[in-house]
Amino acid sequence: MTRIGIILGSTRPGRNGEAVARWVLDVARQRSDAEFELIDLLDYKLPHLDEAYPPAMGQYTQPHTLRWAETIASFDGFVMVTPEYNHSTSGALKNAIDFLYAEWNNKAVGFVSYGSVGGARAVEHLRLVAGELQMADVRSQVALSLYTDFENFSVFTPNQHQQDALGVTLDQVVAWSTALAPLRQS
């Protein structure tokens, strides 16, 4: 069965992303077309890039990198939950992505973002990164506004249209992950 990892892309104390990622997981687990699992960057303690060779060479030496590579390699696609910080994604998520290369190739990725303008600029940045990693980014996304989908900018209360958008995003991630399977096997 297709396996989709939901990456919680913030490590900040008091992060809004934890509630968002758990919502994504709860909605996703109601489906029967794939298996879904939460991947919390806090569980990996990745330092700032400390590998001697570029990730494209696949010559990982650090135990944390090997563990991270094994986790990412085990999935067929991803939903990245990202905040928007300074018109981009979080440094923690970008760093985690940059640790690897081949493990991302030929996999689908969708985005659930949050911020003052729904995290749209963070997703646009991530779409460029996904292209370089030979990932298929899906068109649909969920853009959560700190003004309308959170009470007091911290209590997550998504509007119904956001759940509908999440359903479409998950549909696309599962479909593309399945369609790309032959490329991952070669």
Coordinates of C-alpha atoms in Angstrom, one line a residue:
M1 CA 0.0 0.0 0.0
T2 CA 1.1 3.5 -0.7
R3 CA 2.8 5.2 2.3
I4 CA 2.6 8.9 2.8
G5 CA 4.6 10.8 5.4
I6 CA 3.2 13.9 6.9
I7 CA 6.3 16.1 7.8
L8 CA 5.8 18.5 10.6
G9 CA 8.2 21.2 9.4
S10 CA 8.5 23.4 12.5
T11 CA 10.6 22.7 15.7
R12 CA 9.8 26.0 17.4
P13 CA 8.5 25.8 21.0
G14 CA 4.7 26.5 21.1
R15 CA 4.5 25.8 17.3
N16 CA 1.2 26.0 15.6
G17 CA 2.3 23.3 13.2
E18 CA 1.8 20.4 15.7
A19 CA -2.0 21.0 15.8
V20 CA -2.1 21.4 12.0
A21 CA -0.1 18.2 11.4
R22 CA -2.2 16.2 13.8
W23 CA -5.3 17.5 12.0
V24 CA -3.8 16.4 8.6
L25 CA -3.1 13.0 10.1
D26 CA -6.5 12.6 11.6
V27 CA -8.2 13.5 8.3
A28 CA -5.8 11.3 6.3
R29 CA -6.3 8.3 8.5
Q30 CA -10.0 8.3 7.6
R31 CA -9.0 7.2 4.1
S32 CA -8.3 3.7 2.9
D33 CA -6.2 4.4 -0.2
A34 CA -2.9 4.9 1.6
E35 CA -1.1 4.6 5.0
F36 CA -0.2 7.8 6.7
E37 CA 2.4 8.5 9.3
L38 CA 3.5 11.7 11.1
I39 CA 7.2 12.6 10.8
D40 CA 8.1 15.2 13.4
L41 CA 11.4 16.9 12.8
L42 CA 11.9 17.3 16.5
D43 CA 12.4 13.5 16.7
Y44 CA 15.4 13.6 14.4
K45 CA 17.6 16.3 16.0
L46 CA 19.3 17.1 12.7
P47 CA 22.1 19.6 13.1
H48 CA 22.9 22.1 10.4
L49 CA 24.3 20.2 7.5
D50 CA 27.2 18.2 8.9
E51 CA 27.9 15.7 6.1
A52 CA 31.2 16.0 4.3
Y53 CA 29.8 15.1 0.8
P54 CA 26.9 16.6 -1.1
P55 CA 23.6 14.7 -0.6
A56 CA 23.5 13.8 -4.3
M57 CA 26.5 11.5 -3.8
G58 CA 24.6 9.4 -1.2
Q59 CA 27.7 9.0 1.0
Y60 CA 26.1 9.6 4.3
T61 CA 28.2 9.0 7.4
Q62 CA 26.4 10.5 10.4
P63 CA 24.0 8.3 12.3
H64 CA 21.3 11.0 12.4
T65 CA 21.6 11.3 8.6
L66 CA 21.4 7.5 8.1
R67 CA 18.3 7.4 10.3
W68 CA 16.7 10.3 8.5
A69 CA 17.5 8.8 5.1
E70 CA 16.0 5.4 6.1
T71 CA 12.8 7.2 7.3
I72 CA 12.3 9.3 4.1
A73 CA 13.2 6.3 1.8
S74 CA 10.4 4.3 3.4
F75 CA 7.7 6.6 2.1
D76 CA 6.1 7.0 -1.4
G77 CA 5.0 10.6 -1.0
F78 CA 4.7 13.4 1.5
V79 CA 2.6 16.2 2.8
M80 CA 4.8 18.9 4.2
V81 CA 3.2 21.1 7.0
T82 CA 5.1 24.3 6.9
P83 CA 4.9 27.7 8.6
E84 CA 5.9 30.8 6.8
Y85 CA 8.8 32.7 8.3
N86 CA 10.1 35.8 6.5
H87 CA 8.5 34.8 3.2
S88 CA 9.9 31.3 3.2
T89 CA 9.7 28.0 5.0
S90 CA 11.3 27.2 8.3
G91 CA 15.0 26.7 8.5
A92 CA 14.5 23.4 10.2
L93 CA 12.4 22.0 7.3
K94 CA 14.8 23.3 4.6
N95 CA 17.7 21.8 6.5
A96 CA 16.0 18.4 6.8
I97 CA 15.2 18.5 3.1
D98 CA 18.8 19.4 2.2
F99 CA 20.3 16.5 4.1
L100 CA 19.1 14.0 1.5
Y101 CA 18.7 13.7 -2.3
A102 CA 17.9 10.3 -3.8
E103 CA 15.4 9.5 -1.0
W104 CA 13.2 12.3 -2.2
N105 CA 13.4 11.5 -6.0
N106 CA 10.3 10.4 -7.9
K107 CA 7.9 11.0 -5.0
A108 CA 4.9 13.2 -4.8
V109 CA 4.6 16.1 -2.3
G110 CA 1.7 18.3 -1.2
F111 CA 1.7 21.2 1.1
V112 CA -0.3 22.5 4.1
S113 CA 1.0 25.9 5.1
Y114 CA 0.1 28.5 7.6
G115 CA 0.9 32.1 8.2
S116 CA -0.4 35.7 7.9
V117 CA -1.1 35.1 4.2
G118 CA -1.7 31.3 4.5
G119 CA 2.0 30.4 4.1
A120 CA 1.7 30.8 0.3
R121 CA 5.2 32.2 -0.1
A122 CA 6.7 29.3 1.9
V123 CA 5.0 26.8 -0.4
E124 CA 6.3 28.7 -3.5
H125 CA 9.8 28.3 -2.2
L126 CA 9.3 24.6 -1.4
R127 CA 7.9 24.0 -4.9
L128 CA 11.3 25.2 -6.4
V129 CA 13.2 22.9 -4.0
A130 CA 10.9 20.0 -4.8
G131 CA 11.7 20.4 -8.5
E132 CA 15.4 20.2 -7.9
L133 CA 14.9 17.0 -5.9
Q134 CA 12.9 15.4 -8.8
M135 CA 9.7 15.5 -6.7
A136 CA 6.2 15.9 -8.2
D137 CA 4.5 18.7 -6.3
V138 CA 0.8 18.6 -6.6
R139 CA -1.3 21.6 -7.6
S140 CA -3.7 21.6 -4.7
Q141 CA -2.6 23.0 -1.3
V142 CA -4.0 24.0 2.0
A143 CA -3.2 27.6 3.0
L144 CA -4.2 28.3 6.6
S145 CA -4.5 31.9 7.7
L146 CA -3.5 32.9 11.2
Y147 CA -6.4 35.4 11.1
T148 CA -9.2 33.1 10.1
D149 CA -8.1 29.5 10.9
F150 CA -6.6 30.2 14.4
E151 CA -8.1 31.9 17.4
N152 CA -5.7 34.4 18.9
F153 CA -3.2 33.3 16.3
S154 CA -2.6 30.1 18.3
V155 CA -5.6 27.8 18.7
F156 CA -6.2 25.9 15.5
T157 CA -9.8 26.1 14.3
P158 CA -9.9 25.4 10.5
N159 CA -12.8 26.4 8.4
Q160 CA -14.7 23.6 6.6
H161 CA -13.3 24.7 3.2
Q162 CA -9.9 23.9 4.5
Q163 CA -10.9 20.3 5.2
D164 CA -12.2 20.1 1.6
A165 CA -8.9 21.5 0.3
L166 CA -7.0 19.0 2.4
G167 CA -9.1 16.2 0.8
V168 CA -8.2 17.3 -2.7
T169 CA -4.5 17.7 -1.7
L170 CA -4.5 14.2 -0.3
D171 CA -6.2 12.8 -3.4
Q172 CA -3.5 14.3 -5.6
V173 CA -0.6 13.2 -3.4
V174 CA -1.9 9.6 -3.2
A175 CA -2.6 9.5 -7.0
W176 CA 0.8 10.9 -7.9
S177 CA 2.7 8.8 -5.4
T178 CA 1.0 5.7 -6.9
A179 CA 1.7 6.8 -10.5
L180 CA 5.4 7.4 -9.7
A181 CA 5.9 3.9 -8.2
P182 CA 7.4 2.4 -11.4
L183 CA 10.1 5.2 -11.5
R184 CA 11.1 4.5 -7.9
Q185 CA 11.5 0.8 -8.6
S186 CA 13.9 1.2 -11.5

